[in-house]
Short mmCIF file of C-alpha atoms in Angstrom, two decimals:
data_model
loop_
_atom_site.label_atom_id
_atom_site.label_comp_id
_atom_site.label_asym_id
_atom_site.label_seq_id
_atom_site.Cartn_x
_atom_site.Cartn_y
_atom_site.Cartn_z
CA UNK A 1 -83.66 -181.14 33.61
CA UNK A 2 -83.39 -184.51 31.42
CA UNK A 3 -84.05 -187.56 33.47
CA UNK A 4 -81.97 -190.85 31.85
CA UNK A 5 -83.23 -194.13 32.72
CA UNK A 6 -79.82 -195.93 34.12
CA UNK A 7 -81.00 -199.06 32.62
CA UNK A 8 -81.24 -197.80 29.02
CA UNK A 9 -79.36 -194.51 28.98
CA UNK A 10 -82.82 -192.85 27.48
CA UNK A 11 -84.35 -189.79 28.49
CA UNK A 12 -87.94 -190.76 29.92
CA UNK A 13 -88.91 -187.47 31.45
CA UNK A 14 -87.82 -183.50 31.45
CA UNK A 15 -88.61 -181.60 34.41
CA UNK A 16 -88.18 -177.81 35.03
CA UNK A 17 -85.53 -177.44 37.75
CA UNK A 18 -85.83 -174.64 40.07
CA UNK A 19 -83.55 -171.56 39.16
CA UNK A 20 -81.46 -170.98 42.28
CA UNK A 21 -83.06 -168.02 42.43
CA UNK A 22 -86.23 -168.92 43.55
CA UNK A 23 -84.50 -170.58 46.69
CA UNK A 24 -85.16 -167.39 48.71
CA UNK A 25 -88.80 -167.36 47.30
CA UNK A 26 -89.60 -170.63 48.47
CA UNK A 27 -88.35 -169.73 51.86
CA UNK A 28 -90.59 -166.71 52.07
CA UNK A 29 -93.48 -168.81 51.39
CA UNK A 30 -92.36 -171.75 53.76
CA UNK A 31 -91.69 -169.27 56.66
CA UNK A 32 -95.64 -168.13 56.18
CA UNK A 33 -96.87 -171.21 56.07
CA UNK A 34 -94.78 -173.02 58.93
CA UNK A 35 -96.10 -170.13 61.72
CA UNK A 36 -99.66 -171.44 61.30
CA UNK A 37 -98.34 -175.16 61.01
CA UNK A 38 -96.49 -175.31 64.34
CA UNK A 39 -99.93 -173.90 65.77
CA UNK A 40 -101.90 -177.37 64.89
CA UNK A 41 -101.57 -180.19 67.35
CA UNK A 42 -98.88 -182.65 66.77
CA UNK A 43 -101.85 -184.74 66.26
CA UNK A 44 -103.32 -183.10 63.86
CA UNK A 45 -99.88 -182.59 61.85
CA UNK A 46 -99.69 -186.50 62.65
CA UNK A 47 -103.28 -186.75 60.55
CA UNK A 48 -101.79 -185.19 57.53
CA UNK A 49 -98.52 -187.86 57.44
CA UNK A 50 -101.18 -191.08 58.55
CA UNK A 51 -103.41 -189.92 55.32
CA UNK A 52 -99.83 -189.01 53.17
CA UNK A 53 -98.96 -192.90 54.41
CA UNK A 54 -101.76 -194.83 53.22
CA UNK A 55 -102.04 -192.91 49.87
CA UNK A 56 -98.33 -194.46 48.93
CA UNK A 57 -99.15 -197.51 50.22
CA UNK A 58 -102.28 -197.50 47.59
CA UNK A 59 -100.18 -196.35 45.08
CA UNK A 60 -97.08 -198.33 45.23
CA UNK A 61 -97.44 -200.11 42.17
CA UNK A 62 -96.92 -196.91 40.36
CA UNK A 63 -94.26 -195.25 42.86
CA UNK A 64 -92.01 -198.66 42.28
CA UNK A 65 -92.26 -198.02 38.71
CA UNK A 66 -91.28 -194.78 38.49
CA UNK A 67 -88.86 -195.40 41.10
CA UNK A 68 -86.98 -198.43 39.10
CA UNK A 69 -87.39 -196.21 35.91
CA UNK A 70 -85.24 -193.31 37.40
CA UNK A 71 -82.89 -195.19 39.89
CA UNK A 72 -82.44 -198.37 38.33
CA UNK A 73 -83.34 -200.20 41.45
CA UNK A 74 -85.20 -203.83 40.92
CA UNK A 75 -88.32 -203.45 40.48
CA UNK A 76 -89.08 -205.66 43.76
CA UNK A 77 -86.65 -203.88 45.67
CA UNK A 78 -88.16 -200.80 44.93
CA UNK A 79 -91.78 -202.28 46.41
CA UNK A 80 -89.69 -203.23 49.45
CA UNK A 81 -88.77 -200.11 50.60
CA UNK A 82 -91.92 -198.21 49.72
CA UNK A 83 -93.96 -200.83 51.86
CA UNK A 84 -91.30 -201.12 54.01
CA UNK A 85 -90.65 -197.21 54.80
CA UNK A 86 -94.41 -197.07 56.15
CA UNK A 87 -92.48 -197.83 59.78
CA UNK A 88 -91.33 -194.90 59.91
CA UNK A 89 -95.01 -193.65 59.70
CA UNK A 90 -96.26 -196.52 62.60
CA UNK A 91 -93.13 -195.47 64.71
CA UNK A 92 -94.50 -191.74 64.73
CA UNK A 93 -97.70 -193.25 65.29
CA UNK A 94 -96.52 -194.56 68.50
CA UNK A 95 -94.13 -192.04 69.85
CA UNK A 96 -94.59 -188.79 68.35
CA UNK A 97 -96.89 -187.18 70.73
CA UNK A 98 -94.68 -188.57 73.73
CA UNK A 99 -92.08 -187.40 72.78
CA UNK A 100 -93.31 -183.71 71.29
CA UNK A 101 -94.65 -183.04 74.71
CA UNK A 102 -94.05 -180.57 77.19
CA UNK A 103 -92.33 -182.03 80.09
CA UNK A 104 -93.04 -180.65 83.52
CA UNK A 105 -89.95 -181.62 85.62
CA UNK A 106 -91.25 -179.99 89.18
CA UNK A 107 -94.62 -179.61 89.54
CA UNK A 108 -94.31 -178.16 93.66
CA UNK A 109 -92.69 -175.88 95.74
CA UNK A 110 -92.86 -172.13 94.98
CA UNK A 111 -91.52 -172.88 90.95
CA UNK A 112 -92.37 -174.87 88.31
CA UNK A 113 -89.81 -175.77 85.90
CA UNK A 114 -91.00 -177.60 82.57
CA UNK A 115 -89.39 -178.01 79.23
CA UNK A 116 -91.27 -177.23 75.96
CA UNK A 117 -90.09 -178.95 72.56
CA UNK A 118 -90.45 -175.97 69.58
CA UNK A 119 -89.82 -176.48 66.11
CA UNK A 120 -86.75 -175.39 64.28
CA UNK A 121 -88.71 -173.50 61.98
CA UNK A 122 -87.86 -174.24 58.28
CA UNK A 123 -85.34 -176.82 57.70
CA UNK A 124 -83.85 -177.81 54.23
CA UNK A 125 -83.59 -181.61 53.16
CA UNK A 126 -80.87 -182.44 50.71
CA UNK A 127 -81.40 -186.05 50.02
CA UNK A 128 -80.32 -189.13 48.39
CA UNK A 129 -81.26 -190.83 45.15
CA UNK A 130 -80.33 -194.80 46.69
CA UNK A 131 -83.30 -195.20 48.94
CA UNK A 132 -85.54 -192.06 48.69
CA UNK A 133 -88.53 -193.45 50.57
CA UNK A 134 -86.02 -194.20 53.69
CA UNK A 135 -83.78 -191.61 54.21
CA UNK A 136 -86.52 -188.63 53.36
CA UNK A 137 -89.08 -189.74 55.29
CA UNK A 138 -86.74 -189.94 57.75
CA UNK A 139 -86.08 -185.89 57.58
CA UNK A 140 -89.10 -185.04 56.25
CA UNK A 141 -91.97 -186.52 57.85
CA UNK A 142 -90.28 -185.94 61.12
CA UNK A 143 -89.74 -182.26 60.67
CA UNK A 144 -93.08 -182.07 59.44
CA UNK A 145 -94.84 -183.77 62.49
CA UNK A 146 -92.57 -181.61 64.99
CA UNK A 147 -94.14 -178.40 63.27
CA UNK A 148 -91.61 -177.05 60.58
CA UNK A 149 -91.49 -176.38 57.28
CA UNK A 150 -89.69 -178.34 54.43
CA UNK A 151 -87.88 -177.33 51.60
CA UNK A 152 -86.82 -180.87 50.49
CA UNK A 153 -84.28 -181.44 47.28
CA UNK A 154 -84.28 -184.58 46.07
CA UNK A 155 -81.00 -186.11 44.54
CA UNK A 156 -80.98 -185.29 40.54
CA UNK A 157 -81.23 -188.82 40.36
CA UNK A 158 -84.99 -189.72 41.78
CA UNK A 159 -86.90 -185.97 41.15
CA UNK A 160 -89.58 -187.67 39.11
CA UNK A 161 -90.35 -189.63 42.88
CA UNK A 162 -89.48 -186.16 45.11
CA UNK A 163 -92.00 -184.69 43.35
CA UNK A 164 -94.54 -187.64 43.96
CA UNK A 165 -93.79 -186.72 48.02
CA UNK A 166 -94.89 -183.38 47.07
CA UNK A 167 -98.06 -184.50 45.58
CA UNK A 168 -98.97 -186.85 48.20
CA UNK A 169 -98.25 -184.64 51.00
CA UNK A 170 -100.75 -182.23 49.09
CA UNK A 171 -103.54 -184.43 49.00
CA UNK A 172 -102.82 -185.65 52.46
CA UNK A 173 -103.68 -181.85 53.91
CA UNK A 174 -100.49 -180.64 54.28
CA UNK A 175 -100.24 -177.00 53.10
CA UNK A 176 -98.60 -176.16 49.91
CA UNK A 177 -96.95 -173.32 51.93
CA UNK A 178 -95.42 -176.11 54.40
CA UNK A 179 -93.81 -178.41 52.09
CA UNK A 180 -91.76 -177.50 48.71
CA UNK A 181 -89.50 -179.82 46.20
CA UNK A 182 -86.87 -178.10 44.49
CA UNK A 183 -85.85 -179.75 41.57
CA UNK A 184 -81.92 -179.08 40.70
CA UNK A 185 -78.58 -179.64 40.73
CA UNK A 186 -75.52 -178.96 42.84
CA UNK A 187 -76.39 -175.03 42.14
CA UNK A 188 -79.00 -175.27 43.30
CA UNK A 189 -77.96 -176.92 46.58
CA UNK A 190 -75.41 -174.50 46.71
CA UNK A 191 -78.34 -172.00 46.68
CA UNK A 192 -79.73 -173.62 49.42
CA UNK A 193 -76.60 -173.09 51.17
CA UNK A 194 -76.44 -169.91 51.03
CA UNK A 195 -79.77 -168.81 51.80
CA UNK A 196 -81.39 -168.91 56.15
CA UNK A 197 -82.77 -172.20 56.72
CA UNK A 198 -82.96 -172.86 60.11
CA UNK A 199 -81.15 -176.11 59.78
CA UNK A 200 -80.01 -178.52 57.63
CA UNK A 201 -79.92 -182.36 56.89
CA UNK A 202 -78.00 -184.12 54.47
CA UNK A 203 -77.83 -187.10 53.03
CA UNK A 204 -74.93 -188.14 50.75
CA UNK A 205 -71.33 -188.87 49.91
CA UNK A 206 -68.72 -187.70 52.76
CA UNK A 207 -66.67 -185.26 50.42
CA UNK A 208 -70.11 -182.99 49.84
CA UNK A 209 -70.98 -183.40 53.58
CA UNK A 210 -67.73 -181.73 54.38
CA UNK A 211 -68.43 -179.22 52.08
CA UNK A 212 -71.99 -178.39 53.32
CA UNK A 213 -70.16 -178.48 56.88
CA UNK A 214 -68.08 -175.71 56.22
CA UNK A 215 -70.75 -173.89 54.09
CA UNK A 216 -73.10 -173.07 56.91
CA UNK A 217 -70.58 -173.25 59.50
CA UNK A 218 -71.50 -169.52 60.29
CA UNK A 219 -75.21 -169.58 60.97
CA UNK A 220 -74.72 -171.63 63.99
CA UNK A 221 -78.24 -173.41 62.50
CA UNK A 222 -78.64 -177.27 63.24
CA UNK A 223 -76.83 -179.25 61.24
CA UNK A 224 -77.32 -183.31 60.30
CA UNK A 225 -74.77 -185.80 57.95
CA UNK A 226 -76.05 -189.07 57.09
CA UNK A 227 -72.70 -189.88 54.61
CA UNK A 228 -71.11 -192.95 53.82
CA UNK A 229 -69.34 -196.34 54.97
CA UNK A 230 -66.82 -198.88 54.66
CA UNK A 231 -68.48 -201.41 56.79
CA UNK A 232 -67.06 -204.24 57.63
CA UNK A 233 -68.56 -208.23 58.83
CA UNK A 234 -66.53 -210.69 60.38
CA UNK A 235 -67.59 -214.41 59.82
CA UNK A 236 -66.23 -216.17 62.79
CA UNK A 237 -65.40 -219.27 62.83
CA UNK A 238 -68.02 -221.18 64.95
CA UNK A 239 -70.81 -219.54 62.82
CA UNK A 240 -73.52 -223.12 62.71
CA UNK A 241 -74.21 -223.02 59.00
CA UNK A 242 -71.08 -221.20 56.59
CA UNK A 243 -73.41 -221.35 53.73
CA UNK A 244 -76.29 -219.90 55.48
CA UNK A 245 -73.69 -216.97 56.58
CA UNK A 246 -72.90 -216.77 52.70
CA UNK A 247 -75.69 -216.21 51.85
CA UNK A 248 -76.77 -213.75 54.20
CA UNK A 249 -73.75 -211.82 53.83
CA UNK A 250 -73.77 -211.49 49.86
CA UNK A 251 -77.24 -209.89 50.48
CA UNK A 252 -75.78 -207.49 52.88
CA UNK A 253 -73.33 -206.61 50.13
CA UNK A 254 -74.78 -206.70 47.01
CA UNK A 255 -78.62 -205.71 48.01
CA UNK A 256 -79.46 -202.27 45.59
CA UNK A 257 -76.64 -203.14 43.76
CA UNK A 258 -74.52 -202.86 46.91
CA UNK A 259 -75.81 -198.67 46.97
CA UNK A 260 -76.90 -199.08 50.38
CA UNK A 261 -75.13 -196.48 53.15
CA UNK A 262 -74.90 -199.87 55.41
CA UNK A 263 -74.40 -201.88 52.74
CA UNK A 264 -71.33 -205.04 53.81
CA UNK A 265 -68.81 -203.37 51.99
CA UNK A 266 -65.64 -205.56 53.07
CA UNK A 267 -65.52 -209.24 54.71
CA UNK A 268 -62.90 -210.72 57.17
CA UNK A 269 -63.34 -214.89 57.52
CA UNK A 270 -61.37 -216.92 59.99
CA UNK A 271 -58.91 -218.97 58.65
CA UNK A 272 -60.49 -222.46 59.40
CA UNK A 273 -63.87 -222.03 57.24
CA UNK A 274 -62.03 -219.22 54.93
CA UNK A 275 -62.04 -221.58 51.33
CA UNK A 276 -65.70 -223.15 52.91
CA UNK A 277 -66.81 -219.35 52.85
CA UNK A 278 -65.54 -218.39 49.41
CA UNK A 279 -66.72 -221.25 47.84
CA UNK A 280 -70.96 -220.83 49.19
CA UNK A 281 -70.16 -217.04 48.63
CA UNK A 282 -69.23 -217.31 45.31
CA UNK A 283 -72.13 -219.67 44.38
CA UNK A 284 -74.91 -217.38 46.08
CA UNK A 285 -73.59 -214.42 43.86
CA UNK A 286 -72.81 -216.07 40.57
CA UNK A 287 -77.08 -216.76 41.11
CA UNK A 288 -78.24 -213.62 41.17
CA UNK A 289 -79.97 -212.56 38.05
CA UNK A 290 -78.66 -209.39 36.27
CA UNK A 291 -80.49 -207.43 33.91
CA UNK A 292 -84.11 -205.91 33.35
CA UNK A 293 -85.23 -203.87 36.74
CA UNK A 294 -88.17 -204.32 35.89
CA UNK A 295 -88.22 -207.78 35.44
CA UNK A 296 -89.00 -208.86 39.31
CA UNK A 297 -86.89 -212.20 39.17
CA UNK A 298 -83.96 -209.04 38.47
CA UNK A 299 -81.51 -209.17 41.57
CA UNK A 300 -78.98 -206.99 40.27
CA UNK A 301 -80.06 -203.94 37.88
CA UNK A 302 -77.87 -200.93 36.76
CA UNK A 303 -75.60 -198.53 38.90
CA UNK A 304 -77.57 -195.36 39.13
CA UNK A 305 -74.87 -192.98 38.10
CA UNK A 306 -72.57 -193.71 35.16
CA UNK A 307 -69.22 -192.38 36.86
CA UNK A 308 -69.03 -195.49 39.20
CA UNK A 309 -68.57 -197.67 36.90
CA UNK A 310 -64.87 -195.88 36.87
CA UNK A 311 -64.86 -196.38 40.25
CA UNK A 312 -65.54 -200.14 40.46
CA UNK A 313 -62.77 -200.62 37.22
CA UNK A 314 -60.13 -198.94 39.37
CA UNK A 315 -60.84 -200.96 42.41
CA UNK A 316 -60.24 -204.38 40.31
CA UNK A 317 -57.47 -203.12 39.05
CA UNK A 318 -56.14 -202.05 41.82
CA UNK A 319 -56.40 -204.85 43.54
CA UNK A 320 -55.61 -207.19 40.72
CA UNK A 321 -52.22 -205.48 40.76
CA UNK A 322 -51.51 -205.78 44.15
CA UNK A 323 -52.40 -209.59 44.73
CA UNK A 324 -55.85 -210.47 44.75
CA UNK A 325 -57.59 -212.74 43.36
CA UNK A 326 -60.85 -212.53 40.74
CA UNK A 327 -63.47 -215.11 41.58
CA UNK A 328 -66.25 -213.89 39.76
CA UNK A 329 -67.34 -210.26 37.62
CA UNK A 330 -64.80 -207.67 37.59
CA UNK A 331 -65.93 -205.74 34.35
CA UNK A 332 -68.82 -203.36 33.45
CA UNK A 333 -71.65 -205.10 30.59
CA UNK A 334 -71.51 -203.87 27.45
CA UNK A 335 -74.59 -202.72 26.19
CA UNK A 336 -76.78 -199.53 26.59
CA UNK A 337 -77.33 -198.93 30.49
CA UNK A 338 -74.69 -198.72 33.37
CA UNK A 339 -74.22 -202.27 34.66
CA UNK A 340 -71.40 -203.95 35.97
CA UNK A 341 -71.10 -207.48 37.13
CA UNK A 342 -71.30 -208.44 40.28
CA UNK A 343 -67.89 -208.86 41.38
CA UNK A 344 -65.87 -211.00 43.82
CA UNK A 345 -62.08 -210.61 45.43
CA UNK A 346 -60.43 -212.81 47.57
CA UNK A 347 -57.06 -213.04 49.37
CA UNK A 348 -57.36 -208.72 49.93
CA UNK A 349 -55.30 -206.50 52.18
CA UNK A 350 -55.91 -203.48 53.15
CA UNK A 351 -53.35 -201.85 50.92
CA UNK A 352 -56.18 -202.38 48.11
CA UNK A 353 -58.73 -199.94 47.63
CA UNK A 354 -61.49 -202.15 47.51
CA UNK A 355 -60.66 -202.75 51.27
CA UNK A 356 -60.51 -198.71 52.45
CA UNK A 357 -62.01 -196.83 50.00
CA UNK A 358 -66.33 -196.63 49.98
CA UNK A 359 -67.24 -198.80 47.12
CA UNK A 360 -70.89 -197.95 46.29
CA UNK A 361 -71.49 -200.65 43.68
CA UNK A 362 -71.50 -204.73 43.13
CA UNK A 363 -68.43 -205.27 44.10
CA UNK A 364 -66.68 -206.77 47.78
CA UNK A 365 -63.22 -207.67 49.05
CA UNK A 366 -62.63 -210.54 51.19
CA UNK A 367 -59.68 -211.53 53.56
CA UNK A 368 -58.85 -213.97 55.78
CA UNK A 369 -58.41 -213.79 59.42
CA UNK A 370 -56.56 -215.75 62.30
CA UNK A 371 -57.82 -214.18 65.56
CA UNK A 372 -60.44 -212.35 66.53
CA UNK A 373 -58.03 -209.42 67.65
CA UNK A 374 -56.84 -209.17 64.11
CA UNK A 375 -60.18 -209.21 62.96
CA UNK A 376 -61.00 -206.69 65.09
CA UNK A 377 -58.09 -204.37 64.51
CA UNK A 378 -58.77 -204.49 60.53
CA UNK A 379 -62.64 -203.80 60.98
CA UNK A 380 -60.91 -200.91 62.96
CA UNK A 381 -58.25 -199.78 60.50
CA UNK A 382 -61.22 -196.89 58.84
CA UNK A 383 -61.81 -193.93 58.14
CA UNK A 384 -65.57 -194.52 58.38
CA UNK A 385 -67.68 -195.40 61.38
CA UNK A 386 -71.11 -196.27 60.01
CA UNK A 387 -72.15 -199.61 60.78
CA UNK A 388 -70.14 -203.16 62.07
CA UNK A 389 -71.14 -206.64 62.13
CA UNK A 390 -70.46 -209.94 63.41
CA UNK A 391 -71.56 -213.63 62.41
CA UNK A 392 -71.38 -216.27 65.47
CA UNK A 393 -72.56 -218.77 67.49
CA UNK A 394 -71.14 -217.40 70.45
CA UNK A 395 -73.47 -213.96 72.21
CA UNK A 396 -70.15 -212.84 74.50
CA UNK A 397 -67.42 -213.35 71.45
CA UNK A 398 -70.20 -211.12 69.80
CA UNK A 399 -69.93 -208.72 72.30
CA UNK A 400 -66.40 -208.15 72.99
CA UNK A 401 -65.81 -207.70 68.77
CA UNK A 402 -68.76 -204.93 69.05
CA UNK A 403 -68.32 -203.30 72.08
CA UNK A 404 -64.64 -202.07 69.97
CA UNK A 405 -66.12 -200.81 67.15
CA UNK A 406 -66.49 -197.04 66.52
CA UNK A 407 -69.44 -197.15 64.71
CA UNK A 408 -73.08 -195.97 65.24
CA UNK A 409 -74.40 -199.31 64.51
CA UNK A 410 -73.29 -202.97 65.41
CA UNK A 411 -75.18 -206.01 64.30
CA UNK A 412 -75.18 -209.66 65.51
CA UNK A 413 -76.07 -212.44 62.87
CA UNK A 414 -77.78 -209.73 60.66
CA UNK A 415 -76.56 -206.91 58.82
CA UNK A 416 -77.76 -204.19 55.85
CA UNK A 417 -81.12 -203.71 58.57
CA UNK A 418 -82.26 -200.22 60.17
CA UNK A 419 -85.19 -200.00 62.44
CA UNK A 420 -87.38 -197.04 63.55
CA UNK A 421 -86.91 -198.04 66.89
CA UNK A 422 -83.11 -197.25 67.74
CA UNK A 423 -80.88 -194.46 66.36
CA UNK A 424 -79.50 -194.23 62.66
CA UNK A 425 -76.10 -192.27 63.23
CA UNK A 426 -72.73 -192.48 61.90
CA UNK A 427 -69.18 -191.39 63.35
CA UNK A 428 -66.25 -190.02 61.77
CA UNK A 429 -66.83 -189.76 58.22
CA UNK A 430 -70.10 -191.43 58.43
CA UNK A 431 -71.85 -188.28 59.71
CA UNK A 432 -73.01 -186.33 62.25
CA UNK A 433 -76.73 -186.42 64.78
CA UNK A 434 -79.17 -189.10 64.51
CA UNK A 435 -82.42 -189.88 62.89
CA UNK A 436 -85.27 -192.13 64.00
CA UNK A 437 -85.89 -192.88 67.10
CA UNK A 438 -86.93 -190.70 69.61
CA UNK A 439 -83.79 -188.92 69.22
CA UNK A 440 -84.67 -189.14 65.63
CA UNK A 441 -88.52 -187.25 66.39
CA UNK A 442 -86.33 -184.25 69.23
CA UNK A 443 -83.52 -183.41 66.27
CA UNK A 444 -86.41 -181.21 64.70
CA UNK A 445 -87.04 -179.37 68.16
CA UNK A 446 -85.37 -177.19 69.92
CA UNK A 447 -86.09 -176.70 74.03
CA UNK A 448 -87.20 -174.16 75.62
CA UNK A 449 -86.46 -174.07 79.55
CA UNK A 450 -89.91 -172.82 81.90
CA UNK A 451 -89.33 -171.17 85.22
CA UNK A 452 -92.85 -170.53 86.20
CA UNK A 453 -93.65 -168.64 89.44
CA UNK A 454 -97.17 -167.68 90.93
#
């Protein structure tokens, strides 16, 4: 499998993908390996993910590289989220064992009733290419620490790092029978599919979640989506600073090259500060630097996957046509490499695309507002229900805007965040479960129910 460098459109690695074949193989080994796995203390499994932990942290350097060479991502972003995933590793510090215990719910009388927390057994990881580090080790180092097995598949688009996981989990003291990366395509997946894992967790687009949804339907097997978003911020009008909310909004949108599953993908500004808004919005974007990822002063780099780039051209044009207006970008950069500029639309309605449809790219769509109620009703008007957000001075106007929204996440004066701490879940088309938390650490166990009498 030829690996292109987004930024250049040159191969800079081959790799030999897995024949779907082998699938079945791999599962054969994994079930072997997880028995004597789940026997080992969760503390001891917690050892093996501490020691995995620290040996990325001493090798970021190289890991953001590699990263940035296959991804495109900046070259500082990518050192973000490696040091910035190790909280997933702190928050299993913390909790794991707490939550991983048995529970013994009536310890008198003539029986004792307890619940016990078992692994699944050997779960399969299809992950995503935007923000490897964050969304696998939030399948993988959780499954691993409850006692299963991994097969994990790394997007197409960041092997070169999935196989990195694999070589640091090795030297960390997990088993090479406990953890496998399958390098491959969507045949592969579809292998995966097919074949008995004892649940699944996806991360990805909403059109192949639905697909995986109906393709192991049957087994009655756990089954996770972590898909996409069209989430919207509201800048209200008593916000203290506008350009401060500017500014902190065309992060949330255009941070990764706006390939973030909670990335600000549409923007609704009351009336009163609407032109205020456009105007510091405008002048935070048009000062990001595009170009070199790995030039660290690079805010914007390439879009990982050359068919967006289609994608973002139709949603300018679409909206072009239908009244909106172009205050900055709005074309791809010619050149070798996938980039597109950083673009800008003002005066949208949700007839536009760029207003309904998930974006996935440097691009955002902003319309004004007169009440919060309308606001409110267009952050509503979606298909998705990922995350929602809010901008104001005011904690109970907060409040009442996010207490409506369907989402799994709601954010007040921040956006674009997720923490260990709470839930990551999505509604609708945004997916299905949770991950982190200690909900996160129990969706890799199943209970078992004790009715224990002398």
């Amino acid at each position: 499998m030829k690996i292109k460098n987004p930024a250049t459109n040159k191969i800079i690695a081959e790799l030999e993908a897995n024949n779907p074949q082998e699938v079945n193989e791999l599962l054969k080994i994994l079930q072997s390996g997880q028995k004597e796995w789940s026997q080992r203390s969760v503390g001891e499994r917690l050892d093996c993910i501490v020691k995995f932990g620290s040996l990325i942290q001493q090798n970021k350097d190289e890991l953001a590289a590699l990263l940035t060479s296959e991804t495109g991502k900046p070259l500082q972003q990518s050192l973000n989220e490696i040091v910035g995933a190790q909280n997933r590793i702190d928050h299993l510090i913390d909790n794991a064992e707490k939550w991983l215990a048995d529970e013994v719910l009536v310890a008198s009388g003539a029986t004792h009733e307890k619940i016990v927390y078992e692994p699944l057994g050997v779960i399969a990881n299809i992950s995503a290419w935007n923000f490897p580090y964050n969304v696998g080790y939030n399948v993988f180092l959780y499954a691993l620490v409850a006692g299963n097995a991994v097969l994990y598949k790394p997007s197409e688009f960041a092997s070169l790092t999935g196989k990195q996981f694999e070589k640091y989990l090795y030297e960390a003291g997990v088993p090479n029978n406990v953890f496998k990366c399958a390098i491959g395509d969507g045949k592969l997946g579809q292998q995966i599919l097919e074949s008995e894992f004892d649940g699944y967790f996806f991360t990805g687009s909403h059109a192949t979640g639905q697909k995986i949804a109906k393709s192991v339907a049957a087994k009655l097997v756990p089954l996770q989506l972590e898909l996409g978003g069209k989430d919207p911020l509201f800048i209200a009008d008593d916000v203290p600073n506008v350009k401060v909310a500017a500014i902190n909004a065309a992060e949330g949108a255009f941070y990764n090259n706006g390939q973030s599953c909670c990335a600000v993908e549409r923007i609704y500004v009351s009336e009163s500060i609407y032109d205020e808004f456009v105007e510091c919005f405008v002048e935070e974007v048009a000062s990001y630097t595009i170009g070199d990822p790995n030039d660290t002063n690079t805010f914007i780099g390439p879009l990982t996957r050359e068919p967006q780039l289609t994608v973002l051209k139709d949603q300018v044009n679409d909206a072009l046509e239908k009244g909106a207006v172009l205050k900055t970008g709005g074309k791809a950069i010619d050149g070798e490499g996938y980039f597109f500029q950083p673009t800008v639309l003002v005066d949208c309605t949700h007839a536009m695309k760029v207003m309904k449809d998930e974006s996935f790219g440097p691009i955002i769509g902003i319309q004004k507002v007169t009440t919060d109620a309308e606001a409110i009703a267009l952050m509503q008007d979606t298909e998705y229900g990922l995350t929602s957000a809010i901008f104001t001075a005011n904690e109970n106007r907060a409040m009442q805007v996010l207490q409506q929204m369907n989402t799994g996440t709601v954010y007040w004066n921040c956006c674009d965040r997720v923490s260990p701490n709470v839930p990551w879940s999505g509604r609708k088309n945004s997916g299905l479960g949770a991950t982190l938390s200690s909900q996160g650490i129990r969706a890799f166990v199943q209970p078992k129910s004790y009715h224990l009498r002398a």
